[in-house]
Tab-separated table of C-alpha atoms in Angstrom:
chain	number	residue	atom	x	y	z
A	1	LYS	CA	-18.215	-4.373	-6.400
A	2	ASN	CA	-14.970	-2.425	-6.595
A	3	GLN	CA	-12.120	-4.778	-7.431
A	4	VAL	CA	-8.581	-4.687	-8.783
A	5	GLU	CA	-7.020	-7.725	-10.405
A	6	GLN	CA	-3.401	-8.064	-11.422
A	7	SER	CA	-1.711	-10.538	-13.681
A	8	PRO	CA	0.441	-12.473	-13.739
A	9	GLN	CA	0.844	-13.323	-10.045
A	10	SER	CA	4.543	-13.876	-10.589
A	11	LEU	CA	7.012	-13.494	-13.406
A	12	ILE	CA	10.644	-14.456	-13.965
A	13	ILE	CA	12.644	-12.754	-16.714
A	14	LEU	CA	16.242	-12.497	-17.790
A	15	GLU	CA	18.179	-9.339	-17.099
A	16	GLY	CA	17.940	-6.947	-20.022
A	17	LYS	CA	14.562	-8.231	-21.219
A	18	ASN	CA	11.318	-6.268	-21.244
A	19	CYS	CA	8.118	-7.223	-19.473
A	20	THR	CA	4.557	-6.003	-19.054
A	21	LEU	CA	2.380	-6.257	-15.978
A	22	GLN	CA	-1.395	-5.969	-16.167
A	23	CYS	CA	-4.018	-4.398	-13.944
A	24	ASN	CA	-7.780	-4.624	-14.552
A	25	TYR	CA	-10.241	-2.805	-12.340
A	26	THR	CA	-13.953	-2.289	-11.789
A	27	VAL	CA	-13.657	0.716	-9.460
A	28	SER	CA	-16.278	3.377	-10.050
A	29	PRO	CA	-16.316	6.321	-10.036
A	30	PHE	CA	-12.669	6.326	-10.998
A	31	SER	CA	-10.247	8.969	-9.723
A	32	ASN	CA	-6.736	7.732	-10.404
A	33	LEU	CA	-4.523	4.668	-10.631
A	34	ARG	CA	-1.093	4.312	-9.089
A	35	TRP	CA	1.594	1.723	-9.511
A	36	TYR	CA	3.717	1.030	-6.446
A	37	LYS	CA	6.980	-0.895	-6.250
A	38	GLN	CA	7.675	-2.900	-3.115
A	39	ASP	CA	11.144	-4.289	-2.552
A	40	THR	CA	11.382	-7.334	-0.320
A	41	GLY	CA	11.094	-6.353	3.324
A	42	ARG	CA	10.334	-2.708	2.526
A	43	GLY	CA	7.244	-0.558	2.208
A	44	PRO	CA	5.711	0.213	-1.210
A	45	VAL	CA	6.896	3.295	-3.081
A	46	SER	CA	4.881	5.106	-5.744
A	47	LEU	CA	6.191	4.761	-9.314
A	48	THR	CA	3.577	6.612	-11.294
A	49	ILE	CA	0.018	7.911	-11.210
A	50	MET	CA	-2.523	7.887	-14.032
A	51	THR	CA	-5.692	9.945	-14.222
A	52	PHE	CA	-8.706	9.498	-16.465
A	53	SER	CA	-7.347	11.723	-19.211
A	54	GLU	CA	-3.852	10.229	-19.336
A	55	ASN	CA	-3.023	7.351	-21.672
A	56	THR	CA	0.703	6.945	-21.139
A	57	LYS	CA	3.240	8.126	-18.604
A	58	SER	CA	6.896	7.239	-18.240
A	59	ASN	CA	9.240	7.221	-15.269
A	60	GLY	CA	12.654	6.203	-16.521
A	61	ARG	CA	12.458	2.609	-17.713
A	62	TYR	CA	8.903	2.285	-16.399
A	63	THR	CA	5.987	3.165	-18.685
A	64	ALA	CA	2.409	2.988	-17.493
A	65	THR	CA	-0.613	2.995	-19.760
A	66	LEU	CA	-4.269	3.457	-18.985
A	67	ASP	CA	-7.350	2.611	-21.017
A	68	ALA	CA	-10.209	4.130	-19.039
A	69	ASP	CA	-12.805	2.703	-21.416
A	70	THR	CA	-11.796	-0.917	-20.863
A	71	LYS	CA	-10.599	-0.205	-17.299
A	72	GLN	CA	-7.182	-1.650	-17.890
A	73	SER	CA	-3.687	-0.470	-17.055
A	74	SER	CA	-0.279	-1.889	-17.785
A	75	LEU	CA	3.204	-1.281	-16.477
A	76	HIS	CA	5.958	-1.906	-18.993
A	77	ILE	CA	9.530	-2.306	-17.804
A	78	THR	CA	12.227	-1.837	-20.396
A	79	ALA	CA	15.713	-3.361	-20.266
A	80	SER	CA	15.135	-4.941	-16.884
A	81	GLN	CA	17.767	-4.825	-14.172
A	82	LEU	CA	18.335	-6.997	-11.136
A	83	SER	CA	17.101	-4.127	-8.981
A	84	ASP	CA	13.703	-4.351	-10.667
A	85	SER	CA	13.080	-7.558	-8.718
A	86	ALA	CA	10.163	-6.596	-6.489
A	87	SER	CA	6.413	-6.755	-6.135
A	88	TYR	CA	4.416	-4.293	-8.192
A	89	ILE	CA	1.078	-3.236	-6.767
A	90	CYS	CA	-1.728	-1.529	-8.652
A	91	VAL	CA	-3.889	0.776	-6.535
A	92	VAL	CA	-7.069	2.339	-7.896
A	93	SER	CA	-8.814	5.145	-6.101
A	94	SER	CA	-12.321	6.490	-6.251
A	95	TYR	CA	-13.163	10.085	-5.443
A	96	VAL	CA	-16.116	9.125	-3.304
A	97	GLY	CA	-16.140	7.519	0.095
A	98	ALA	CA	-13.735	7.765	2.995
A	99	ASN	CA	-12.242	4.314	2.359
A	100	ASN	CA	-11.601	4.870	-1.327
A	101	LEU	CA	-8.440	2.943	-2.205
A	102	PHE	CA	-8.590	-0.483	-3.803
A	103	PHE	CA	-5.482	-2.632	-3.951
A	104	GLY	CA	-4.463	-5.374	-6.317
A	105	THR	CA	-2.646	-8.369	-4.848
A	106	GLY	CA	0.497	-7.538	-6.794
A	107	THR	CA	2.818	-9.136	-9.332
A	108	ARG	CA	6.047	-10.583	-8.004
A	109	LEU	CA	8.803	-9.919	-10.561
A	110	THR	CA	12.129	-11.709	-10.392
A	111	VAL	CA	14.934	-10.643	-12.707
A	112	ILE	CA	17.704	-13.207	-13.057
A	113	PRO	CA	21.208	-12.693	-14.497
B	1	ASP	CA	11.699	13.541	1.873
B	2	VAL	CA	8.746	12.140	3.736
B	3	LYS	CA	9.706	9.705	6.377
B	4	VAL	CA	7.331	7.251	7.977
B	5	THR	CA	8.988	5.353	10.790
B	6	GLN	CA	7.919	2.050	12.237
B	7	SER	CA	10.458	1.453	14.975
B	8	LEU	CA	9.634	-2.204	15.535
B	9	ARG	CA	10.634	-4.154	12.406
B	10	TYR	CA	10.289	-7.670	13.818
B	11	LEU	CA	8.512	-8.919	16.892
B	12	VAL	CA	7.378	-12.258	18.290
B	13	LYS	CA	4.511	-12.467	20.749
B	14	ARG	CA	2.545	-15.216	22.420
B	15	THR	CA	-1.184	-15.724	22.059
B	16	GLY	CA	-3.081	-13.417	24.391
B	17	GLU	CA	-0.329	-10.861	24.776
B	18	LYS	CA	-0.918	-7.176	24.081
B	19	VAL	CA	0.877	-5.743	21.078
B	20	PHE	CA	1.570	-2.077	20.498
B	21	LEU	CA	2.819	-0.927	17.091
B	22	GLU	CA	3.806	2.683	16.690
B	23	CYS	CA	4.095	4.771	13.547
B	24	VAL	CA	5.531	8.273	13.309
B	25	GLN	CA	5.571	10.566	10.251
B	26	ASP	CA	7.564	13.747	9.945
B	27	MET	CA	5.743	15.639	7.169
B	28	ASP	CA	2.731	17.005	9.029
B	29	HIS	CA	0.366	14.788	7.041
B	30	GLU	CA	-3.287	14.840	7.985
B	31	ASN	CA	-4.040	11.249	7.036
B	32	MET	CA	-2.588	8.069	8.465
B	33	PHE	CA	-3.384	4.429	7.782
B	34	TRP	CA	-2.694	0.950	9.094
B	35	TYR	CA	-2.661	-1.987	6.683
B	36	ARG	CA	-1.830	-5.634	7.015
B	37	GLN	CA	-0.238	-7.495	4.137
B	38	ASP	CA	-0.584	-11.230	3.635
B	39	PRO	CA	0.547	-13.398	0.711
B	40	GLY	CA	-2.153	-13.692	-1.916
B	41	LEU	CA	-4.398	-11.167	-0.172
B	42	GLY	CA	-2.500	-7.957	-0.771
B	43	LEU	CA	-2.855	-4.952	1.484
B	44	ARG	CA	-5.996	-4.681	3.575
B	45	LEU	CA	-6.990	-1.580	5.491
B	46	ILE	CA	-7.406	-2.006	9.242
B	47	TYR	CA	-8.003	1.571	10.441
B	48	PHE	CA	-7.366	5.063	9.208
B	49	SER	CA	-7.391	8.556	10.645
B	50	TYR	CA	-7.994	11.887	8.946
B	51	ASP	CA	-7.341	14.028	11.999
B	52	VAL	CA	-6.023	13.938	15.522
B	53	LYS	CA	-8.216	11.878	17.849
B	54	MET	CA	-10.272	10.784	14.865
B	55	LYS	CA	-10.411	7.182	13.626
B	56	GLU	CA	-12.386	5.241	11.082
B	57	LYS	CA	-12.719	1.503	10.639
B	58	GLY	CA	-11.277	0.000	7.512
B	59	ASP	CA	-12.108	-3.348	5.966
B	60	ILE	CA	-10.782	-5.604	8.740
B	61	PRO	CA	-10.903	-3.769	12.101
B	62	GLU	CA	-11.868	-6.763	14.242
B	63	GLY	CA	-9.288	-7.532	16.904
B	64	TYR	CA	-7.537	-4.179	16.504
B	65	SER	CA	-7.788	-0.697	17.919
B	66	VAL	CA	-5.889	2.515	17.187
B	67	SER	CA	-4.865	5.703	18.876
B	68	ARG	CA	-3.987	9.082	17.429
B	69	GLU	CA	-3.254	11.507	20.238
B	70	LYS	CA	-0.804	13.589	18.195
B	71	LYS	CA	-0.853	14.420	14.501
B	72	GLU	CA	2.441	12.736	13.742
B	73	ARG	CA	1.785	9.507	15.623
B	74	PHE	CA	-0.648	6.680	14.854
B	75	SER	CA	-0.579	3.539	16.956
B	76	LEU	CA	-2.064	0.118	16.295
B	77	ILE	CA	-3.029	-1.998	19.290
B	78	LEU	CA	-3.756	-5.692	19.476
B	79	GLU	CA	-5.343	-6.137	22.911
B	80	SER	CA	-5.022	-9.926	22.860
B	81	ALA	CA	-2.925	-11.250	20.008
B	82	SER	CA	-4.017	-14.361	18.164
B	83	THR	CA	-2.144	-16.575	15.718
B	84	ASN	CA	-4.266	-15.346	12.793
B	85	GLN	CA	-2.843	-11.880	13.376
B	86	THR	CA	0.590	-13.042	12.303
B	87	SER	CA	1.305	-10.717	9.409
B	88	MET	CA	3.257	-7.779	8.020
B	89	TYR	CA	1.810	-4.502	9.270
B	90	LEU	CA	2.356	-1.394	7.185
B	91	CYS	CA	1.711	2.164	8.274
B	92	ALA	CA	1.193	4.914	5.706
B	93	SER	CA	0.509	8.620	5.616
B	94	SER	CA	-0.727	11.063	2.985
B	95	GLU	CA	-0.981	14.810	2.785
B	96	ILE	CA	-4.499	14.767	1.401
B	97	ASN	CA	-7.154	12.199	0.649
B	98	PRO	CA	-5.451	9.445	-1.397
B	99	GLY	CA	-8.401	9.493	-3.789
B	100	GLN	CA	-7.239	12.833	-5.041
B	101	TYR	CA	-4.524	13.239	-7.632
B	102	THR	CA	-1.731	14.232	-5.304
B	103	GLY	CA	-2.819	11.926	-2.512
B	104	GLU	CA	0.213	9.637	-2.639
B	105	LEU	CA	0.614	7.146	0.177
B	106	PHE	CA	4.002	7.127	1.902
B	107	PHE	CA	4.662	3.831	3.647
B	108	GLY	CA	6.846	2.810	6.530
B	109	GLU	CA	9.184	-0.165	6.302
B	110	GLY	CA	6.702	-2.467	7.977
B	111	SER	CA	6.497	-4.432	11.220
B	112	ARG	CA	6.535	-8.193	10.861
B	113	LEU	CA	4.580	-9.730	13.725
B	114	THR	CA	4.634	-13.416	14.581
B	115	VAL	CA	2.143	-14.683	17.150
B	116	LEU	CA	2.952	-18.096	18.606
């Protein structure tokens, strides 16, 4: 069964600290993995995309990693800011099937001053 | 920039009422989607459409229907709203199949529906 699991469910950190969010998946065959950021009351916005051959990709203070062998991804946030407070959703896609996106339930990050 | 517009941000309906949620995208995207988002359950696909007048059931289509008469517009219809349909509804569009590398989903701001 194709599944995506994220951990932790929620996380509180102090402003300026780093944190890492995890995403484990069983989706097969694998096409790509995206991390989305969803601010409260808004729609999700794509942060980064990882394909099978990519191990690490950065977008500013956000760095995503992918281990396709263990089917794990992480999103590392460096020097957190208050504006990083949001839900982060991992979405894994397969290249077969019409309904081929599988969503994690998200990690709710709160950055406090 | 891609813009996906959900004009109704908040609405309150009574059980049994008909609900019509509209979504409009301005980037000529082929694909459009309706999701509902509930705490602890994440986003779940209700219906999607890969072309005008075409629709496919997602994971939870029961109690919903959709309409896509024009490429830019995808509507979600609740014929008889029930309390278990209280949720955040998110519309999204993509240029190509989201399973492909460049198939990014662009989401609207969401419509929060409360059914009393």
